[in-house]
Coordinates of C-alpha atoms and ligand atoms in Angstrom, one line a residue:
X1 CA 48.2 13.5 22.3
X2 CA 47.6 10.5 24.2
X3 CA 47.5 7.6 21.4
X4 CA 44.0 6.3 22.9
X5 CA 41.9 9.3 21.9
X6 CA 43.5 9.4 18.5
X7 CA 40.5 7.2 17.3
X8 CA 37.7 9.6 19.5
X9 CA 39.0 12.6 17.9
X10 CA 39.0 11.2 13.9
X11 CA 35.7 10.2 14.7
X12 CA 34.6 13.9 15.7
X13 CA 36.4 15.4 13.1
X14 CA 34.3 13.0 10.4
X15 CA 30.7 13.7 12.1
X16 CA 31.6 17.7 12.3
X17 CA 32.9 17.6 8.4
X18 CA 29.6 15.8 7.3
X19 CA 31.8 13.0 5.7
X20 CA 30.0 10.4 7.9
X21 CA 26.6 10.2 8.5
X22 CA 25.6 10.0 11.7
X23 CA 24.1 6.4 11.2
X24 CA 27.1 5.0 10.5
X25 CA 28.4 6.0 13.9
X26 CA 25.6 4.5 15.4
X27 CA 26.1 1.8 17.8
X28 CA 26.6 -1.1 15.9
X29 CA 23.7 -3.1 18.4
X30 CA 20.9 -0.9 16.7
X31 CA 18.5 -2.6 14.0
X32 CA 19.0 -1.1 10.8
X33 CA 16.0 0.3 9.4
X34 CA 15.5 1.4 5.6
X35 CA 13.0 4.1 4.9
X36 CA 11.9 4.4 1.7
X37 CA 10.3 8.5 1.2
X38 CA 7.5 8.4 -1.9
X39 CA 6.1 11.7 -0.8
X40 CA 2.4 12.9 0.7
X41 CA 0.8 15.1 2.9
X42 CA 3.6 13.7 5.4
X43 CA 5.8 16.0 3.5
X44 CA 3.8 18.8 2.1
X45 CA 4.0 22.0 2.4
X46 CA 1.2 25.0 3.4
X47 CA 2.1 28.2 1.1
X48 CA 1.0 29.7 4.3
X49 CA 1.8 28.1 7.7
X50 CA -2.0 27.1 9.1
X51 CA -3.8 27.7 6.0
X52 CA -6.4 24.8 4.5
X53 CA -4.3 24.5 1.1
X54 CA -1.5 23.0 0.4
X55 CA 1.0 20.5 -2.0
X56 CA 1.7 17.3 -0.8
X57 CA 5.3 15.6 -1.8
X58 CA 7.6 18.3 -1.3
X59 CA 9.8 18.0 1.5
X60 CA 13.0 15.4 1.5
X61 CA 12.8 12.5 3.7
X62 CA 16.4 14.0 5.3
X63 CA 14.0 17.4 6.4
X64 CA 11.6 14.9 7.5
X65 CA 14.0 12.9 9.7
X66 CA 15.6 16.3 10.9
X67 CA 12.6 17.1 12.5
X68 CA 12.6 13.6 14.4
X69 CA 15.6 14.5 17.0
X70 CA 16.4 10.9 18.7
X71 CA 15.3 8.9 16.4
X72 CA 18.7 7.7 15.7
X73 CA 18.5 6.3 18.7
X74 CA 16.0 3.7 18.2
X75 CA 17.6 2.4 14.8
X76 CA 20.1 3.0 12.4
X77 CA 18.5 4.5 9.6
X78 CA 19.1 4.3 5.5
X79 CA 17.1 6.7 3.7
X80 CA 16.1 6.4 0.2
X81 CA 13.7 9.3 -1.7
X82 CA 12.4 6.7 -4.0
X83 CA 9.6 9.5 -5.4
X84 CA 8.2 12.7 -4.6
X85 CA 4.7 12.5 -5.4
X86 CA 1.2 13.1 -4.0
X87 CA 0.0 9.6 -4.3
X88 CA -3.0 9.8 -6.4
X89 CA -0.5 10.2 -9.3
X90 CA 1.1 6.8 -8.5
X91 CA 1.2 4.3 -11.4
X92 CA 2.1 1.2 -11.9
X93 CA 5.3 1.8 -12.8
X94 CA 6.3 3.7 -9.5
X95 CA 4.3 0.5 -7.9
X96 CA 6.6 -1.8 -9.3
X97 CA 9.9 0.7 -8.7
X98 CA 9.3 0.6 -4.8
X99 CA 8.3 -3.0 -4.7
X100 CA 11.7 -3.7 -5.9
X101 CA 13.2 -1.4 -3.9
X102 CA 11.3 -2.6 -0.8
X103 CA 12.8 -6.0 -1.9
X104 CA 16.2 -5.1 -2.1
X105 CA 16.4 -3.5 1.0
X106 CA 14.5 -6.6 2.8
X107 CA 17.1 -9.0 1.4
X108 CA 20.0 -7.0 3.1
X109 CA 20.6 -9.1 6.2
X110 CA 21.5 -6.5 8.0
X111 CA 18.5 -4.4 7.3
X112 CA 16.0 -5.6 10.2
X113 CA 12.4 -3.6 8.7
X114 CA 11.5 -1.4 6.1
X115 CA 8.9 2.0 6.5
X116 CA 7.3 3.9 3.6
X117 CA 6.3 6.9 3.8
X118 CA 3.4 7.5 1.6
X119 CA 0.5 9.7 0.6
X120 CA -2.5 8.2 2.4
X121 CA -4.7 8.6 -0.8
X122 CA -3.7 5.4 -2.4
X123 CA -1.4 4.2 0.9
X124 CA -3.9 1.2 0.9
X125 CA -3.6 0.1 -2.3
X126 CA 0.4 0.0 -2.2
X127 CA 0.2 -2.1 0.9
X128 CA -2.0 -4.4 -0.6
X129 CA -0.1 -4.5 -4.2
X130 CA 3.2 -5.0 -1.7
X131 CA 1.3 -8.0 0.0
X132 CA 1.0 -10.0 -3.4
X133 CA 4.4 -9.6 -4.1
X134 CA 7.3 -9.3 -1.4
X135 CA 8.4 -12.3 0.2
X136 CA 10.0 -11.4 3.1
X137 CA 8.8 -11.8 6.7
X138 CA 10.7 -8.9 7.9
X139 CA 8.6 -5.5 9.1
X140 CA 7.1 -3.3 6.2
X141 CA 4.9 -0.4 7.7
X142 CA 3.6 2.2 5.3
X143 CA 2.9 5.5 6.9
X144 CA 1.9 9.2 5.9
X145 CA -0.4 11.9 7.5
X146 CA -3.3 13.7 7.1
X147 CA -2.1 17.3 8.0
X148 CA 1.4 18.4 6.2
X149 CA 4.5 18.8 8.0
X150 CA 4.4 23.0 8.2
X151 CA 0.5 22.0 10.0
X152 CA 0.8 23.3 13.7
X153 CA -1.2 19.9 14.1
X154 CA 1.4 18.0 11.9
X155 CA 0.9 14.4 12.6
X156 CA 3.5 13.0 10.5
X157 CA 6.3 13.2 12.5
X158 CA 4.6 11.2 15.3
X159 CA 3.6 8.6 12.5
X160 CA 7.1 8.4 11.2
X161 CA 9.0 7.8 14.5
X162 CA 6.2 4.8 15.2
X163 CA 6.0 3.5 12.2
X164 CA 10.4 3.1 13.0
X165 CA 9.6 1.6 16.6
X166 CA 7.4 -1.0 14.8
X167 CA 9.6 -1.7 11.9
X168 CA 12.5 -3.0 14.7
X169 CA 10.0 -4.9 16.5
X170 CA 10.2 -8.6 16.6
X171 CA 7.0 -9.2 17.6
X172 CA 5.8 -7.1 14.2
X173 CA 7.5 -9.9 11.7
X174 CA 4.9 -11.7 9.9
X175 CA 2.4 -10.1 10.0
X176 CA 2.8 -8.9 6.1
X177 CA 2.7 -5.1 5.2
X178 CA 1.6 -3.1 8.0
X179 CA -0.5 0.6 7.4
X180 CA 0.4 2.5 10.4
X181 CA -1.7 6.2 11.4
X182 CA -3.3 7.8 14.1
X183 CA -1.5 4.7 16.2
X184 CA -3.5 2.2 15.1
X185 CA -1.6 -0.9 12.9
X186 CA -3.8 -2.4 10.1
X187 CA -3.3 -5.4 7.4
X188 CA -2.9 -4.5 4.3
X189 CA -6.0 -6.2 3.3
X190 CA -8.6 -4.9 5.2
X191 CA -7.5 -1.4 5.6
X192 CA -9.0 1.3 3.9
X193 CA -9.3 5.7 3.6
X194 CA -12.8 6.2 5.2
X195 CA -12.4 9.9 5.9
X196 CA -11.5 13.0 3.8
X197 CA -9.7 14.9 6.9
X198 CA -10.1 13.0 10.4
X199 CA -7.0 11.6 11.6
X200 CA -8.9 8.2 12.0
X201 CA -9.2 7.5 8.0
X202 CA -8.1 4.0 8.3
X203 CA -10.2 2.1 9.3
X204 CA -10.0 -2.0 9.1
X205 CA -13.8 -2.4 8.5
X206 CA -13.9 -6.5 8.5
X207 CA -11.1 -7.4 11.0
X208 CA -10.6 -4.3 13.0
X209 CA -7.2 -3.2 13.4
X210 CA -4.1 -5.8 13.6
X211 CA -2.5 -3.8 16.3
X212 CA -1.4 -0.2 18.0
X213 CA 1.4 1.6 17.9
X214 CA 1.9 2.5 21.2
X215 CA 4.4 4.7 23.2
X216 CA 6.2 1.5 24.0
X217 CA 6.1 -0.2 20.6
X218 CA 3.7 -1.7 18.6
X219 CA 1.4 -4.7 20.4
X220 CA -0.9 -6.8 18.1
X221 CA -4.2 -8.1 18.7
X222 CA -3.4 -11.1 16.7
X223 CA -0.5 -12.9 16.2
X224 CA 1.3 -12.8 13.2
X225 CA 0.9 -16.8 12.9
X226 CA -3.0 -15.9 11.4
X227 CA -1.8 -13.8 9.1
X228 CA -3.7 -14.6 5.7
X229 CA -0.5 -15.3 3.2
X230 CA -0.2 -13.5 0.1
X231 CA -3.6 -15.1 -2.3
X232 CA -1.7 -17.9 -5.1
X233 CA 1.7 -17.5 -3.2
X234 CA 1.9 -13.8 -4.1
X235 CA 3.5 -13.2 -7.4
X236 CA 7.3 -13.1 -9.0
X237 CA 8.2 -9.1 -8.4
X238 CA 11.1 -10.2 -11.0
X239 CA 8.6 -10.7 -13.9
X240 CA 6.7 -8.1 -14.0
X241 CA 6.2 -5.0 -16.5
X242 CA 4.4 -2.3 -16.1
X243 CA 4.6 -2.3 -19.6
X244 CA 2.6 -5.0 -20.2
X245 CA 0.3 -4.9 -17.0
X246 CA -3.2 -6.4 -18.3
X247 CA -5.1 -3.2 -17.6
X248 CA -8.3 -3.4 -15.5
X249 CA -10.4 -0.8 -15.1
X250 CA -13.4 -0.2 -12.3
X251 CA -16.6 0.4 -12.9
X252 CA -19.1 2.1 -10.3
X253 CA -22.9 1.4 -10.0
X254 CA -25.5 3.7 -8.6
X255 CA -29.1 4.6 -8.8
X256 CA -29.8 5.2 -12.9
X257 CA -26.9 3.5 -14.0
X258 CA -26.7 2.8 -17.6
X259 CA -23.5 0.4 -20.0
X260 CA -22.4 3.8 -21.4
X261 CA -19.2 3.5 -19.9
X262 CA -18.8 -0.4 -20.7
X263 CA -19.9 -0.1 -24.3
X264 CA -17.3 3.0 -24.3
X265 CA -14.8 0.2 -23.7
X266 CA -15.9 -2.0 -25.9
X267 CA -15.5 -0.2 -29.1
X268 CA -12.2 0.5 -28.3
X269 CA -9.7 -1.4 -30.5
X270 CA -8.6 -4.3 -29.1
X271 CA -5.3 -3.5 -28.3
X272 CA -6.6 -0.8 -26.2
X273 CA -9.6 -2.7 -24.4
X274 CA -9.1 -3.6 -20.9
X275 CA -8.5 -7.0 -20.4
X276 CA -11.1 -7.0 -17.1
X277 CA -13.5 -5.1 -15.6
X278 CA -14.1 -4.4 -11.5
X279 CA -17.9 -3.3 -10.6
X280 CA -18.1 -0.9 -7.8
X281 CA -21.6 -2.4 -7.3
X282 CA -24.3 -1.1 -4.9
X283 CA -25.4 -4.2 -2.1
X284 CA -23.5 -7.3 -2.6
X285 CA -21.4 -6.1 -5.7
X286 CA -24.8 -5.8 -7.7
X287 CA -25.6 -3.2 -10.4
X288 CA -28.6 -1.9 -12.4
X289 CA -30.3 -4.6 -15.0
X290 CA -29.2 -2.0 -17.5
X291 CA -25.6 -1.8 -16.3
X292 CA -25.7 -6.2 -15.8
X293 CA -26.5 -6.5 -19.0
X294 CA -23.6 -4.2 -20.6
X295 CA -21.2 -6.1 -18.2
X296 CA -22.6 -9.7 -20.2
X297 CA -21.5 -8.1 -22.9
X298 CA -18.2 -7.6 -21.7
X299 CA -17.5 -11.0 -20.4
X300 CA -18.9 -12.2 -23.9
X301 CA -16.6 -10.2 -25.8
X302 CA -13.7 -11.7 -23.4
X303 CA -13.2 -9.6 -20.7
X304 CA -12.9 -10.7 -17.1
X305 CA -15.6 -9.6 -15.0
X306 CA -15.0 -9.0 -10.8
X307 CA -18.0 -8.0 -8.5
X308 CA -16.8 -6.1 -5.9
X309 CA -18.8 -3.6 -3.3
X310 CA -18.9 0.1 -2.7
X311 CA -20.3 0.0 0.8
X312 CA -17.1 -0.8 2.2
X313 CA -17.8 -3.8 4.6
X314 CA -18.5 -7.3 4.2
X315 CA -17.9 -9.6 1.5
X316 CA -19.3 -10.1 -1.3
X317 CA -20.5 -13.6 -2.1
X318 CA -21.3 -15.5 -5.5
X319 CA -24.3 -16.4 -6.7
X320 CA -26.6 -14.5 -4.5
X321 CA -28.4 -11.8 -6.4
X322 CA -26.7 -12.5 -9.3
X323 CA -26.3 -15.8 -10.8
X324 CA -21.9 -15.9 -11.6
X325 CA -22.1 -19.0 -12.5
X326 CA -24.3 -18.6 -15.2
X327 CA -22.5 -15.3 -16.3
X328 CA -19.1 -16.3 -15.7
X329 CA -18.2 -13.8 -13.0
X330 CA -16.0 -13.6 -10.1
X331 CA -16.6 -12.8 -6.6
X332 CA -14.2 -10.0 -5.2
X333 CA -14.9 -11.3 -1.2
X334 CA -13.3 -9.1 1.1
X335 CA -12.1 -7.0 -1.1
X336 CA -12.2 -3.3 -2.0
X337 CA -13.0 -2.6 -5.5
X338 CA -9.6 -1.0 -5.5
X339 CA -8.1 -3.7 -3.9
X340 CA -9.9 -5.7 -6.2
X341 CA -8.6 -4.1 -9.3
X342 CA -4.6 -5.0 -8.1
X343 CA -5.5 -8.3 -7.7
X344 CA -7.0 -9.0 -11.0
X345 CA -4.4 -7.0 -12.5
X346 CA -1.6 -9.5 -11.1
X347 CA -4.0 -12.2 -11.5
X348 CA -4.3 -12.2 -15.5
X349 CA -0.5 -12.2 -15.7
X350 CA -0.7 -16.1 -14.2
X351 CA -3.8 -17.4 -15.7
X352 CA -7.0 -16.3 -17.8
X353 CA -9.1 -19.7 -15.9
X354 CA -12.3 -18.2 -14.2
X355 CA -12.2 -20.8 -11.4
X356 CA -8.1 -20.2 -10.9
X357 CA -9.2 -16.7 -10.5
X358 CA -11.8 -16.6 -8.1
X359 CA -9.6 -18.8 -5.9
X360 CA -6.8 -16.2 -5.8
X361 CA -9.8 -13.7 -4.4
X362 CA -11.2 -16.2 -2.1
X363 CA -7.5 -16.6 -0.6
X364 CA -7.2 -12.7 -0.4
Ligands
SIN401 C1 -1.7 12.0 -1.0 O1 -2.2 11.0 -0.9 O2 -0.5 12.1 -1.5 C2 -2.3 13.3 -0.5 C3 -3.1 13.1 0.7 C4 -2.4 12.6 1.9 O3 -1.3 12.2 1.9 O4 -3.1 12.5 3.0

């Protein structure tokens, strides 16, 4: 044999056994992308193919991927099935888990983005809990998909070769985590689920969205120079505990709404009472006079209080309907009570001081 294809055929004989994978014999100019699999409708599963039901998080990301022929050549990929869940049962723990592993993979140099694919029940509420505490300025785009993968109109594998193209775009760097469906690109901040089934759930109701993912690649609407930072400086990923999370929990009001639920809370021992409370509130995060009152309680008895709205644009301003300065209150602003909630969480880790607090929602 002629010594010169010695190296083609060792190289064949590796990518035939299995014993490389075909990434690493990927041309070494491609951007190396990590994706990071947490499960979904973007891998669930019909028991019958074109039926309504089904179980999200059951597919591997490696089925995923085999269904996305090509894709190896628009990156270099590293795969990493962090969970396998639908996303309503994420916790704080898993939050924290795929921070850090979204962190470790971004300090890689040679690791150029990062995607997630994620169930897109909660998908808004990871990319905002990964805003307030990565660093990096390299690509994060979450993605998922609101038919599963055995759907004839399976949408995820569209999602998850875009969501790639955008993670090894320059021009998506800085621009914080990016929530990527239905080829639209949102911040994490503004996005939210606004839809049970259409493909157009995601909506950015106060901004409108960042960007599109287009055929070509991603192209922004804004550049990623006006990106709001991360409210406080974002918070040490290192130091956190799920463990020891202060827990906050949200509270919705609506016509007839009584303090049943805070007063519930209250007479819990104290090791078990919620260190703050979110209001869902109707308007301009206000509540019934009944359900106001229960919420004085609250802050009286020492818990930190967070109007929020349930409409689901706008901000919500102090001291309008209800006088937070007199009570004690914060202001959620632009966001979600969800949103909200992840904040205040991280918040109470740094500081208990009201108007430290309401500045970390104003910068959000
Ligand atoms: C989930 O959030 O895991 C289920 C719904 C979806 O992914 O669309």
């Amino acid at each position: 044999m002629k010594k010169s294809l010695r190296p083609l055929l060792l190289l064949a004989l590796l990518l035939s056994s299995g014993l490389l994978h075909a990434s690493a014999a990927d041309s070494p100019k491609l951007p190396r992308v990590a994706i990071l699999a947490t499960g979904g409708t973007i891998a669930g599963v019909q028991a019958t193919p074109g039926a309504a039901a089904y179980k999200p998080g059951v597919l591997t990301l490696d089925h995923l991927l085999s269904q996305l022929p090509g894709l190896e050549k628009v990156a270099a990929l590293d795969g990493e099935q962090v969970a396998n869940i639908a996303s309503q049962d994420i916790t704080a723990d898993l939050w924290l888990h795929l921070a850090r592993r979204a962190a470790a993979q971004l300090a890689r140099p040679e690791i150029t983005g990062v995607v997630i694919t994620h169930g897109t029940d909660t998908m808004e509420e990871t990319a905002w809990l990964l805003r307030l505490v990565l660093r990096s300025d390299k690509p994060v785009v979450l993605t998922g998909a609101m038919f599963p993968a055995t759907s004839p109109h399976a949408d995820g594998p569209a999602n998850l070769r875009s969501a790639v193209a955008t993670a090894v775009s320059p021009a998506s760097r800085g621009h914080g985590p990016l929530l990527l469906l239905n080829g639209q690109l949102h911040s994490a901040r503004d996005v939210r689920k606004t839809a049970t089934e259409a493909l157009d759930t995601f909506q950015s109701p106060n901004d409108g969205p960042v960007g599109l993912a287009t055929a070509a690649g991603p192209v922004f609407n804004v550049p990623a120079a006006t990106a709001r930072p991360a409210p406080g400086g974002g918070f040490d990923l290192a130091s956190l505990d799920a463990s020891t999370l202060p827990r906050v929990v949200i509270i919705s009001a609506h016509g007839d709404a009584d303090g049943l639920v805070v007063d519930a809370l209250l007479a819990l021992p104290a090791e078990r009472r919620p260190a703050g409370l979110v209001l869902s509130g109707v308007g301009n995060g206000n509540a019934s006079a009944t359900l106001l009152a229960a919420l004085e309680r609250a802050s009286r008895a020492g818990l930190v209080v967070v109007r929020a709205s349930r409409t689901g644009r706008g901000l919500v301003d102090r001291n309008m309907e209800v006088n937070d300065d007199a009570l004690g209150w914060i202001a959620a602003r632009a966001l979600s009570p969800q949103k909200a909630r992840l904040l205040l969480v991280l918040g109470l880790t740094r500081t208990r001081d009201l108007a430290e607090l309401q500045r970390l929602f104003d910068e959000a």
